[in-house]
PDB file of C-alpha atoms in Angstrom:
ATOM      1  CA  UNK A1390     144.766 142.778  88.521  1.00 47.00           C
ATOM      2  CA  UNK A1391     141.477 141.342  87.234  1.00 59.00           C
ATOM      3  CA  UNK A1392     140.544 139.172  90.216  1.00 77.00           C
ATOM      4  CA  UNK A1393     140.068 140.878  93.584  1.00 91.00           C
ATOM      5  CA  UNK A1394     143.076 141.046  95.858  1.00 96.00           C
ATOM      6  CA  UNK A1395     142.427 138.878  98.918  1.00 97.00           C
ATOM      7  CA  UNK A1396     143.365 140.465 102.240  1.00 98.00           C
ATOM      8  CA  UNK A1397     143.419 138.028 105.148  1.00 98.00           C
ATOM      9  CA  UNK A1398     142.694 139.940 108.347  1.00 97.00           C
ATOM     10  CA  UNK A1399     140.465 142.763 109.546  1.00 96.00           C
ATOM     11  CA  UNK A1400     142.630 144.682 112.021  1.00 95.00           C
ATOM     12  CA  UNK A1401     144.454 147.986 111.721  1.00 95.00           C
ATOM     13  CA  UNK A1402     146.916 146.998 108.986  1.00 97.00           C
ATOM     14  CA  UNK A1403     144.254 145.142 107.013  1.00 97.00           C
ATOM     15  CA  UNK A1404     142.079 148.286 107.104  1.00 98.00           C
ATOM     16  CA  UNK A1405     145.017 150.427 106.038  1.00 98.00           C
ATOM     17  CA  UNK A1406     145.940 148.353 102.991  1.00 98.00           C
ATOM     18  CA  UNK A1407     142.324 147.612 102.054  1.00 98.00           C
ATOM     19  CA  UNK A1408     141.521 151.325 102.078  1.00 98.00           C
ATOM     20  CA  UNK A1409     144.637 152.414 100.175  1.00 97.00           C
ATOM     21  CA  UNK A1410     144.201 149.767  97.494  1.00 98.00           C
ATOM     22  CA  UNK A1411     140.460 150.290  97.139  1.00 98.00           C
ATOM     23  CA  UNK A1412     141.008 154.041  96.835  1.00 97.00           C
ATOM     24  CA  UNK A1413     143.370 153.308  93.939  1.00 96.00           C
ATOM     25  CA  UNK A1414     140.634 151.405  92.140  1.00 95.00           C
ATOM     26  CA  UNK A1415     141.583 147.849  93.015  1.00 95.00           C
ATOM     27  CA  UNK A1416     139.014 145.212  93.826  1.00 96.00           C
ATOM     28  CA  UNK A1417     139.601 144.162  97.433  1.00 97.00           C
ATOM     29  CA  UNK A1418     138.153 141.105  99.136  1.00 97.00           C
ATOM     30  CA  UNK A1419     138.590 140.733 102.914  1.00 97.00           C
ATOM     31  CA  UNK A1420     138.567 137.327 104.605  1.00 96.00           C
ATOM     32  CA  UNK A1421     138.408 137.361 108.405  1.00 94.00           C
ATOM     33  CA  UNK A1422     136.541 135.911 111.361  1.00 90.00           C
ATOM     34  CA  UNK A1423     136.169 138.923 113.680  1.00 93.00           C
ATOM     35  CA  UNK A1424     132.395 139.558 113.649  1.00 94.00           C
ATOM     36  CA  UNK A1425     132.570 143.240 114.626  1.00 95.00           C
ATOM     37  CA  UNK A1426     135.272 143.929 112.070  1.00 95.00           C
ATOM     38  CA  UNK A1427     133.408 142.120 109.311  1.00 95.00           C
ATOM     39  CA  UNK A1428     130.184 143.958 110.087  1.00 97.00           C
ATOM     40  CA  UNK A1429     131.880 147.371 110.031  1.00 98.00           C
ATOM     41  CA  UNK A1430     133.714 146.632 106.782  1.00 98.00           C
ATOM     42  CA  UNK A1431     130.524 145.325 105.202  1.00 97.00           C
ATOM     43  CA  UNK A1432     128.466 148.362 106.258  1.00 97.00           C
ATOM     44  CA  UNK A1433     130.947 151.213 105.721  1.00 97.00           C
ATOM     45  CA  UNK A1434     133.973 149.791 103.943  1.00 98.00           C
ATOM     46  CA  UNK A1435     137.559 150.207 105.106  1.00 98.00           C
ATOM     47  CA  UNK A1436     137.832 153.591 106.818  1.00 98.00           C
ATOM     48  CA  UNK A1437     140.856 155.769 107.529  1.00 98.00           C
ATOM     49  CA  UNK A1438     140.946 158.739 109.884  1.00 97.00           C
ATOM     50  CA  UNK A1439     143.413 161.237 108.468  1.00 91.00           C
ATOM     51  CA  UNK A1440     144.215 164.896 109.062  1.00 88.00           C
ATOM     52  CA  UNK A1441     141.588 166.099 106.587  1.00 91.00           C
ATOM     53  CA  UNK A1442     138.833 163.823 107.839  1.00 95.00           C
ATOM     54  CA  UNK A1443     137.615 160.240 107.730  1.00 97.00           C
ATOM     55  CA  UNK A1444     137.071 158.474 104.440  1.00 97.00           C
ATOM     56  CA  UNK A1445     135.725 155.000 103.754  1.00 98.00           C
ATOM     57  CA  UNK A1446     136.412 152.826 100.733  1.00 98.00           C
ATOM     58  CA  UNK A1447     134.349 149.878  99.493  1.00 98.00           C
ATOM     59  CA  UNK A1448     135.566 146.330 100.006  1.00 98.00           C
ATOM     60  CA  UNK A1449     133.966 142.948  99.534  1.00 97.00           C
ATOM     61  CA  UNK A1450     133.680 141.088 102.829  1.00 96.00           C
ATOM     62  CA  UNK A1451     133.573 137.298 103.035  1.00 91.00           C
ATOM     63  CA  UNK A1452     133.534 134.843 105.884  1.00 81.00           C
ATOM     64  CA  UNK A1453     133.034 131.810 103.662  1.00 84.00           C
ATOM     65  CA  UNK A1454     136.114 130.161 102.176  1.00 91.00           C
ATOM     66  CA  UNK A1455     134.160 128.982  99.148  1.00 90.00           C
ATOM     67  CA  UNK A1456     133.848 132.586  97.957  1.00 90.00           C
ATOM     68  CA  UNK A1457     137.646 132.918  97.866  1.00 93.00           C
ATOM     69  CA  UNK A1458     138.557 129.865  95.806  1.00 93.00           C
ATOM     70  CA  UNK A1459     140.961 130.596  92.987  1.00 94.00           C
ATOM     71  CA  UNK A1460     142.455 133.677  94.655  1.00 95.00           C
ATOM     72  CA  UNK A1461     145.566 134.628  92.731  1.00 96.00           C
ATOM     73  CA  UNK A1462     147.112 137.134  95.133  1.00 97.00           C
ATOM     74  CA  UNK A1463     146.673 137.281  98.899  1.00 98.00           C
ATOM     75  CA  UNK A1464     148.020 139.752 101.422  1.00 98.00           C
ATOM     76  CA  UNK A1465     148.377 138.216 104.894  1.00 98.00           C
ATOM     77  CA  UNK A1466     147.888 140.827 107.623  1.00 98.00           C
ATOM     78  CA  UNK A1467     146.707 138.825 110.618  1.00 97.00           C
ATOM     79  CA  UNK A1468     148.483 138.809 113.972  1.00 96.00           C
ATOM     80  CA  UNK A1469     151.417 136.411 114.120  1.00 96.00           C
ATOM     81  CA  UNK A1470     149.588 133.965 116.384  1.00 96.00           C
ATOM     82  CA  UNK A1471     146.832 133.692 113.759  1.00 97.00           C
ATOM     83  CA  UNK A1472     149.202 132.701 110.941  1.00 98.00           C
ATOM     84  CA  UNK A1473     148.516 128.976 111.252  1.00 97.00           C
ATOM     85  CA  UNK A1474     144.813 129.521 110.684  1.00 97.00           C
ATOM     86  CA  UNK A1475     145.499 131.867 107.755  1.00 97.00           C
ATOM     87  CA  UNK A1476     147.777 129.239 106.227  1.00 98.00           C
ATOM     88  CA  UNK A1477     145.059 126.594 106.474  1.00 97.00           C
ATOM     89  CA  UNK A1478     142.516 128.926 104.894  1.00 97.00           C
ATOM     90  CA  UNK A1479     144.827 129.862 102.045  1.00 98.00           C
ATOM     91  CA  UNK A1480     145.755 126.252 101.360  1.00 97.00           C
ATOM     92  CA  UNK A1481     142.097 125.713 100.462  1.00 96.00           C
ATOM     93  CA  UNK A1482     141.638 128.747  98.200  1.00 96.00           C
ATOM     94  CA  UNK A1483     144.928 130.040  96.758  1.00 97.00           C
ATOM     95  CA  UNK A1484     145.428 129.285  93.069  1.00 97.00           C
ATOM     96  CA  UNK A1485     148.236 126.905  92.157  1.00 97.00           C
ATOM     97  CA  UNK A1486     150.051 129.741  90.395  1.00 97.00           C
ATOM     98  CA  UNK A1487     149.103 132.267  93.079  1.00 97.00           C
ATOM     99  CA  UNK A1488     151.141 133.965  95.773  1.00 98.00           C
ATOM    100  CA  UNK A1489     150.551 134.960  99.403  1.00 98.00           C
ATOM    101  CA  UNK A1490     152.541 137.929 100.675  1.00 98.00           C
ATOM    102  CA  UNK A1491     153.111 138.314 104.404  1.00 98.00           C
ATOM    103  CA  UNK A1492     153.907 141.728 105.864  1.00 98.00           C
ATOM    104  CA  UNK A1493     153.496 140.537 109.456  1.00 97.00           C
ATOM    105  CA  UNK A1494     155.636 141.394 112.460  1.00 95.00           C
ATOM    106  CA  UNK A1495     158.327 139.129 113.846  1.00 96.00           C
ATOM    107  CA  UNK A1496     159.842 135.978 112.437  1.00 96.00           C
ATOM    108  CA  UNK A1497     158.235 132.713 111.432  1.00 95.00           C
ATOM    109  CA  UNK A1498     155.216 133.720 109.329  1.00 97.00           C
ATOM    110  CA  UNK A1499     156.934 132.983 106.019  1.00 97.00           C
ATOM    111  CA  UNK A1500     157.921 129.530 107.248  1.00 97.00           C
ATOM    112  CA  UNK A1501     154.434 128.725 108.556  1.00 98.00           C
ATOM    113  CA  UNK A1502     152.820 129.785 105.277  1.00 98.00           C
ATOM    114  CA  UNK A1503     155.417 127.926 103.203  1.00 98.00           C
ATOM    115  CA  UNK A1504     154.785 124.705 105.113  1.00 98.00           C
ATOM    116  CA  UNK A1505     151.116 124.853 104.077  1.00 98.00           C
ATOM    117  CA  UNK A1506     151.353 126.425 100.621  1.00 98.00           C
ATOM    118  CA  UNK A1507     154.814 125.567  99.314  1.00 98.00           C
ATOM    119  CA  UNK A1508     157.681 128.042  99.186  1.00 97.00           C
ATOM    120  CA  UNK A1509     156.959 129.007  95.584  1.00 97.00           C
ATOM    121  CA  UNK A1510     153.543 130.400  96.597  1.00 98.00           C
ATOM    122  CA  UNK A1511     154.831 132.513  99.510  1.00 98.00           C
ATOM    123  CA  UNK A1512     156.601 135.866  99.523  1.00 98.00           C
ATOM    124  CA  UNK A1513     157.684 138.027 102.431  1.00 98.00           C
ATOM    125  CA  UNK A1514     158.003 141.728 102.931  1.00 98.00           C
ATOM    126  CA  UNK A1515     158.686 144.318 105.592  1.00 97.00           C
ATOM    127  CA  UNK A1516     156.679 147.482 106.082  1.00 97.00           C
ATOM    128  CA  UNK A1517     157.285 150.569 108.160  1.00 94.00           C
ATOM    129  CA  UNK A1518     153.717 151.704 107.541  1.00 95.00           C
ATOM    130  CA  UNK A1519     151.644 151.575 110.681  1.00 92.00           C
ATOM    131  CA  UNK A1520     148.106 152.113 111.872  1.00 93.00           C
ATOM    132  CA  UNK A1521     146.113 152.349 115.084  1.00 92.00           C
ATOM    133  CA  UNK A1522     142.744 150.629 115.183  1.00 94.00           C
ATOM    134  CA  UNK A1523     140.246 153.190 116.505  1.00 95.00           C
ATOM    135  CA  UNK A1524     137.142 151.039 116.078  1.00 96.00           C
ATOM    136  CA  UNK A1525     136.142 148.017 113.996  1.00 97.00           C
ATOM    137  CA  UNK A1526     136.844 148.914 110.379  1.00 97.00           C
ATOM    138  CA  UNK A1527     138.431 152.277 111.264  1.00 98.00           C
ATOM    139  CA  UNK A1528     142.176 152.915 111.499  1.00 97.00           C
ATOM    140  CA  UNK A1529     144.417 155.946 111.873  1.00 95.00           C
ATOM    141  CA  UNK A1530     147.506 155.527 109.664  1.00 94.00           C
ATOM    142  CA  UNK A1531     150.987 156.772 110.433  1.00 89.00           C
ATOM    143  CA  UNK A1532     152.026 159.595 108.096  1.00 86.00           C
ATOM    144  CA  UNK A1533     155.048 157.874 106.562  1.00 87.00           C
ATOM    145  CA  UNK A1534     156.340 154.418 105.746  1.00 92.00           C
ATOM    146  CA  UNK A1535     157.169 152.063 102.921  1.00 96.00           C
ATOM    147  CA  UNK A1536     157.012 148.439 101.853  1.00 98.00           C
ATOM    148  CA  UNK A1537     160.125 146.380 101.142  1.00 98.00           C
ATOM    149  CA  UNK A1538     159.515 143.186  99.169  1.00 97.00           C
ATOM    150  CA  UNK A1539     161.671 140.190  98.467  1.00 95.00           C
ATOM    151  CA  UNK A1540     162.333 139.580  94.783  1.00 94.00           C
ATOM    152  CA  UNK A1541     159.677 137.065  93.704  1.00 96.00           C
ATOM    153  CA  UNK A1542     158.491 136.224  90.179  1.00 96.00           C
ATOM    154  CA  UNK A1543     154.806 136.300  91.157  1.00 96.00           C
ATOM    155  CA  UNK A1544     154.739 139.710  92.837  1.00 96.00           C
ATOM    156  CA  UNK A1545     154.829 141.925  89.752  1.00 95.00           C
ATOM    157  CA  UNK A1546     151.100 142.750  89.669  1.00 93.00           C
ATOM    158  CA  UNK A1547     150.894 143.395  93.401  1.00 95.00           C
ATOM    159  CA  UNK A1548     154.014 145.558  93.330  1.00 96.00           C
ATOM    160  CA  UNK A1549     152.484 147.668  90.550  1.00 96.00           C
ATOM    161  CA  UNK A1550     149.206 147.935  92.443  1.00 95.00           C
ATOM    162  CA  UNK A1551     150.920 149.096  95.632  1.00 97.00           C
ATOM    163  CA  UNK A1552     152.827 151.742  93.693  1.00 97.00           C
ATOM    164  CA  UNK A1553     149.627 152.871  91.999  1.00 96.00           C
ATOM    165  CA  UNK A1554     148.106 153.282  95.467  1.00 96.00           C
ATOM    166  CA  UNK A1555     150.882 155.743  96.334  1.00 96.00           C
ATOM    167  CA  UNK A1556     152.806 153.344  98.568  1.00 97.00           C
ATOM    168  CA  UNK A1557     156.594 153.485  98.405  1.00 97.00           C
ATOM    169  CA  UNK A1558     157.879 150.066  97.364  1.00 98.00           C
ATOM    170  CA  UNK A1559     161.384 148.672  97.011  1.00 97.00           C
ATOM    171  CA  UNK A1560     162.544 145.215  95.926  1.00 96.00           C
ATOM    172  CA  UNK A1561     165.248 143.751  98.153  1.00 95.00           C
ATOM    173  CA  UNK A1562     167.780 141.095  97.221  1.00 91.00           C
ATOM    174  CA  UNK A1563     168.433 140.398 100.937  1.00 93.00           C
ATOM    175  CA  UNK A1564     165.158 140.749 102.798  1.00 95.00           C
ATOM    176  CA  UNK A1565     166.392 138.882 105.882  1.00 95.00           C
ATOM    177  CA  UNK A1566     168.506 141.817 107.034  1.00 96.00           C
ATOM    178  CA  UNK A1567     165.401 144.032 106.971  1.00 97.00           C
ATOM    179  CA  UNK A1568     163.262 141.407 108.722  1.00 97.00           C
ATOM    180  CA  UNK A1569     165.883 141.165 111.459  1.00 98.00           C
ATOM    181  CA  UNK A1570     166.349 144.925 111.517  1.00 98.00           C
ATOM    182  CA  UNK A1571     162.659 145.473 112.223  1.00 98.00           C
ATOM    183  CA  UNK A1572     162.625 142.568 114.686  1.00 98.00           C
ATOM    184  CA  UNK A1573     165.417 144.017 116.826  1.00 98.00           C
ATOM    185  CA  UNK A1574     163.748 147.444 116.921  1.00 98.00           C
ATOM    186  CA  UNK A1575     160.314 145.998 117.704  1.00 98.00           C
ATOM    187  CA  UNK A1576     161.777 143.799 120.434  1.00 98.00           C
ATOM    188  CA  UNK A1577     163.200 146.895 122.117  1.00 98.00           C
ATOM    189  CA  UNK A1578     160.122 149.126 121.778  1.00 98.00           C
ATOM    190  CA  UNK A1579     156.948 147.051 121.760  1.00 98.00           C
ATOM    191  CA  UNK A1580     157.157 145.195 125.085  1.00 98.00           C
ATOM    192  CA  UNK A1581     158.197 148.303 127.011  1.00 98.00           C
ATOM    193  CA  UNK A1582     155.384 150.443 125.619  1.00 98.00           C
ATOM    194  CA  UNK A1583     152.934 147.610 126.347  1.00 98.00           C
ATOM    195  CA  UNK A1584     154.116 147.115 129.914  1.00 98.00           C
ATOM    196  CA  UNK A1585     154.303 150.827 130.693  1.00 98.00           C
ATOM    197  CA  UNK A1586     151.161 151.617 128.659  1.00 97.00           C
ATOM    198  CA  UNK A1587     152.759 154.617 126.984  1.00 98.00           C
ATOM    199  CA  UNK A1588     153.178 155.910 123.451  1.00 96.00           C
ATOM    200  CA  UNK A1589     156.519 155.324 121.768  1.00 97.00           C
ATOM    201  CA  UNK A1590     157.939 158.782 122.429  1.00 97.00           C
ATOM    202  CA  UNK A1591     157.530 158.449 126.199  1.00 98.00           C
ATOM    203  CA  UNK A1592     160.382 155.930 126.287  1.00 98.00           C
ATOM    204  CA  UNK A1593     162.801 158.707 125.323  1.00 98.00           C
ATOM    205  CA  UNK A1594     161.782 160.730 128.382  1.00 97.00           C
ATOM    206  CA  UNK A1595     162.147 157.925 130.931  1.00 97.00           C
ATOM    207  CA  UNK A1596     165.781 157.290 131.982  1.00 97.00           C
ATOM    208  CA  UNK A1597     165.117 153.743 133.187  1.00 97.00           C
ATOM    209  CA  UNK A1598     163.282 152.945 129.964  1.00 98.00           C
ATOM    210  CA  UNK A1599     166.321 154.149 128.023  1.00 97.00           C
ATOM    211  CA  UNK A1600     168.486 151.676 129.901  1.00 98.00           C
ATOM    212  CA  UNK A1601     166.009 148.900 129.170  1.00 98.00           C
ATOM    213  CA  UNK A1602     165.561 149.494 125.450  1.00 98.00           C
ATOM    214  CA  UNK A1603     169.318 149.869 125.070  1.00 98.00           C
ATOM    215  CA  UNK A1604     169.852 146.486 126.734  1.00 98.00           C
ATOM    216  CA  UNK A1605     167.143 144.863 124.607  1.00 98.00           C
ATOM    217  CA  UNK A1606     168.594 146.318 121.409  1.00 98.00           C
ATOM    218  CA  UNK A1607     172.158 145.280 122.263  1.00 98.00           C
ATOM    219  CA  UNK A1608     171.008 141.718 122.886  1.00 98.00           C
ATOM    220  CA  UNK A1609     169.128 141.656 119.583  1.00 98.00           C
ATOM    221  CA  UNK A1610     172.183 143.022 117.824  1.00 98.00           C
ATOM    222  CA  UNK A1611     174.330 140.261 119.338  1.00 98.00           C
ATOM    223  CA  UNK A1612     171.885 137.527 118.305  1.00 98.00           C
ATOM    224  CA  UNK A1613     171.735 138.850 114.742  1.00 98.00           C
ATOM    225  CA  UNK A1614     175.528 138.957 114.581  1.00 98.00           C
ATOM    226  CA  UNK A1615     175.768 135.382 115.795  1.00 98.00           C
ATOM    227  CA  UNK A1616     173.196 134.352 113.194  1.00 98.00           C
ATOM    228  CA  UNK A1617     175.320 135.897 110.463  1.00 97.00           C
ATOM    229  CA  UNK A1618     172.830 138.668 109.713  1.00 97.00           C
ATOM    230  CA  UNK A1619     174.135 142.149 108.908  1.00 97.00           C
ATOM    231  CA  UNK A1620     171.539 144.557 110.263  1.00 97.00           C
ATOM    232  CA  UNK A1621     170.563 147.471 107.996  1.00 97.00           C
ATOM    233  CA  UNK A1622     171.906 150.044 110.474  1.00 98.00           C
ATOM    234  CA  UNK A1623     175.263 150.373 112.289  1.00 98.00           C
ATOM    235  CA  UNK A1624     174.008 150.747 115.871  1.00 98.00           C
ATOM    236  CA  UNK A1625     170.821 149.147 117.203  1.00 98.00           C
ATOM    237  CA  UNK A1626     170.112 151.467 120.182  1.00 98.00           C
ATOM    238  CA  UNK A1627     170.625 154.518 117.951  1.00 98.00           C
ATOM    239  CA  UNK A1628     168.158 153.060 115.446  1.00 98.00           C
ATOM    240  CA  UNK A1629     165.646 152.412 118.226  1.00 98.00           C
ATOM    241  CA  UNK A1630     165.899 156.062 119.274  1.00 98.00           C
ATOM    242  CA  UNK A1631     165.481 157.226 115.675  1.00 97.00           C
ATOM    243  CA  UNK A1632     162.305 155.158 115.349  1.00 96.00           C
ATOM    244  CA  UNK A1633     161.032 156.407 118.716  1.00 97.00           C
ATOM    245  CA  UNK A1634     161.468 160.007 117.601  1.00 96.00           C
ATOM    246  CA  UNK A1635     159.854 159.332 114.232  1.00 93.00           C
ATOM    247  CA  UNK A1636     156.879 157.490 115.776  1.00 93.00           C
ATOM    248  CA  UNK A1637     156.645 159.417 119.048  1.00 94.00           C
ATOM    249  CA  UNK A1638     152.848 159.700 118.968  1.00 92.00           C
ATOM    250  CA  UNK A1639     152.240 156.072 117.948  1.00 92.00           C
ATOM    251  CA  UNK A1640     150.833 153.324 120.111  1.00 93.00           C
ATOM    252  CA  UNK A1641     152.785 150.168 119.311  1.00 95.00           C
ATOM    253  CA  UNK A1642     150.829 147.164 118.081  1.00 94.00           C
ATOM    254  CA  UNK A1643     151.651 145.330 121.309  1.00 97.00           C
ATOM    255  CA  UNK A1644     150.309 148.195 123.406  1.00 96.00           C
ATOM    256  CA  UNK A1645     147.138 148.167 121.305  1.00 93.00           C
ATOM    257  CA  UNK A1646     146.795 144.440 121.966  1.00 95.00           C
ATOM    258  CA  UNK A1647     147.285 144.879 125.714  1.00 95.00           C
ATOM    259  CA  UNK A1648     144.739 147.698 125.859  1.00 93.00           C
ATOM    260  CA  UNK A1649     142.184 145.562 123.988  1.00 91.00           C
ATOM    261  CA  UNK A1650     142.849 142.535 126.159  1.00 90.00           C
ATOM    262  CA  UNK A1651     143.974 140.593 123.079  1.00 91.00           C
ATOM    263  CA  UNK A1652     146.838 138.116 122.687  1.00 94.00           C
ATOM    264  CA  UNK A1653     150.139 139.786 121.838  1.00 97.00           C
ATOM    265  CA  UNK A1654     152.871 139.011 119.317  1.00 97.00           C
ATOM    266  CA  UNK A1655     155.512 138.612 122.023  1.00 98.00           C
ATOM    267  CA  UNK A1656     156.348 135.065 120.858  1.00 97.00           C
ATOM    268  CA  UNK A1657     156.977 136.160 117.276  1.00 97.00           C
ATOM    269  CA  UNK A1658     159.121 139.124 118.343  1.00 98.00           C
ATOM    270  CA  UNK A1659     161.074 138.731 121.592  1.00 98.00           C
ATOM    271  CA  UNK A1660     160.293 135.022 121.689  1.00 98.00           C
ATOM    272  CA  UNK A1661     161.832 134.591 118.236  1.00 97.00           C
ATOM    273  CA  UNK A1662     164.986 136.378 119.397  1.00 98.00           C
ATOM    274  CA  UNK A1663     165.146 134.128 122.443  1.00 98.00           C
ATOM    275  CA  UNK A1664     164.840 130.963 120.362  1.00 98.00           C
ATOM    276  CA  UNK A1665     167.688 132.070 118.120  1.00 98.00           C
ATOM    277  CA  UNK A1666     169.708 133.168 121.158  1.00 98.00           C
ATOM    278  CA  UNK A1667     169.313 129.726 122.750  1.00 98.00           C
ATOM    279  CA  UNK A1668     170.300 127.990 119.510  1.00 98.00           C
ATOM    280  CA  UNK A1669     173.376 130.186 119.100  1.00 98.00           C
ATOM    281  CA  UNK A1670     174.408 130.337 122.755  1.00 98.00           C
ATOM    282  CA  UNK A1671     173.941 134.107 123.079  1.00 98.00           C
ATOM    283  CA  UNK A1672     172.760 135.454 126.467  1.00 98.00           C
ATOM    284  CA  UNK A1673     169.565 137.514 126.262  1.00 98.00           C
ATOM    285  CA  UNK A1674     168.353 138.077 129.841  1.00 98.00           C
ATOM    286  CA  UNK A1675     166.583 141.393 129.160  1.00 98.00           C
ATOM    287  CA  UNK A1676     164.531 139.864 126.342  1.00 98.00           C
ATOM    288  CA  UNK A1677     163.720 136.875 128.545  1.00 98.00           C
ATOM    289  CA  UNK A1678     162.542 139.176 131.329  1.00 98.00           C
ATOM    290  CA  UNK A1679     160.236 141.336 129.196  1.00 98.00           C
ATOM    291  CA  UNK A1680     158.810 138.237 127.505  1.00 98.00           C
ATOM    292  CA  UNK A1681     157.830 136.799 130.875  1.00 98.00           C
ATOM    293  CA  UNK A1682     156.431 140.156 132.014  1.00 98.00           C
ATOM    294  CA  UNK A1683     154.250 140.628 128.925  1.00 98.00           C
ATOM    295  CA  UNK A1684     152.915 137.089 129.197  1.00 97.00           C
ATOM    296  CA  UNK A1685     152.184 137.695 132.881  1.00 96.00           C
ATOM    297  CA  UNK A1686     150.430 140.975 132.102  1.00 94.00           C
ATOM    298  CA  UNK A1687     148.185 139.215 129.587  1.00 93.00           C
ATOM    299  CA  UNK A1688     147.370 136.456 132.085  1.00 91.00           C
ATOM    300  CA  UNK A1689     146.645 138.973 134.842  1.00 89.00           C
ATOM    301  CA  UNK A1690     144.309 140.949 132.593  1.00 82.00           C
ATOM    302  CA  UNK A1691     142.470 137.804 131.553  1.00 72.00           C
TER     303      UNK A1691
END
């Protein structure tokens, strides 16, 4: 890819992908508006703390849209509530034959980007890669994960670049089932870890938490079924427990947001399930309750 890859965002996932791609020799340009994050990336590059030490990789940092005009490929890694702003920025700089790939949590990002850019310039994916932001420009990645991409004619170069960076990539003919599959799991895990302020694995040790994540997962399963979506696993609570075991030492992104006093993605995750549930006439009282509790926790902290 001759032109630099544009990464929109400067948080944990942006650091992760910027570092991995830069390490593989790609030119990476980061567009964001978090001053501390921009300063750290400009001074040290994108840094990852791994088992064998911390390494930093060079990236170009911009906070001026003019420097990004003509971008051919963009990777959107902002929080869901920042998608509207990212869409407006990209509408001013993305090439007519370019593509913006969203790997964000929840539902709705693809639609927001498509409304601003046109559906032909937007692609969606799902990733099970994760990272914890330790400081501006510094993230600790999870040890495993992959990227699942929708089939899209403009993603060939980016797909090859991700593979070259050592990231497992698959092309999916039905991405919606994976988007919903991740949504249902996140809706069961993220709000509980945020409210209880515990790592993922703690939910397995708390009997009342087990009851709660089971209820949340069953509701998500029912909403997906009513929406005509076949989830990529046979039993939602069992999948939640598998993910909890696999990510036992992780802090969910929503917990990280709560701890930093930042807005959460509750509207894009549990809120999205609730909107579909209301449209389809499916009861979802557990999801409604945790949504209200997370919003209240954010208000109380503010």
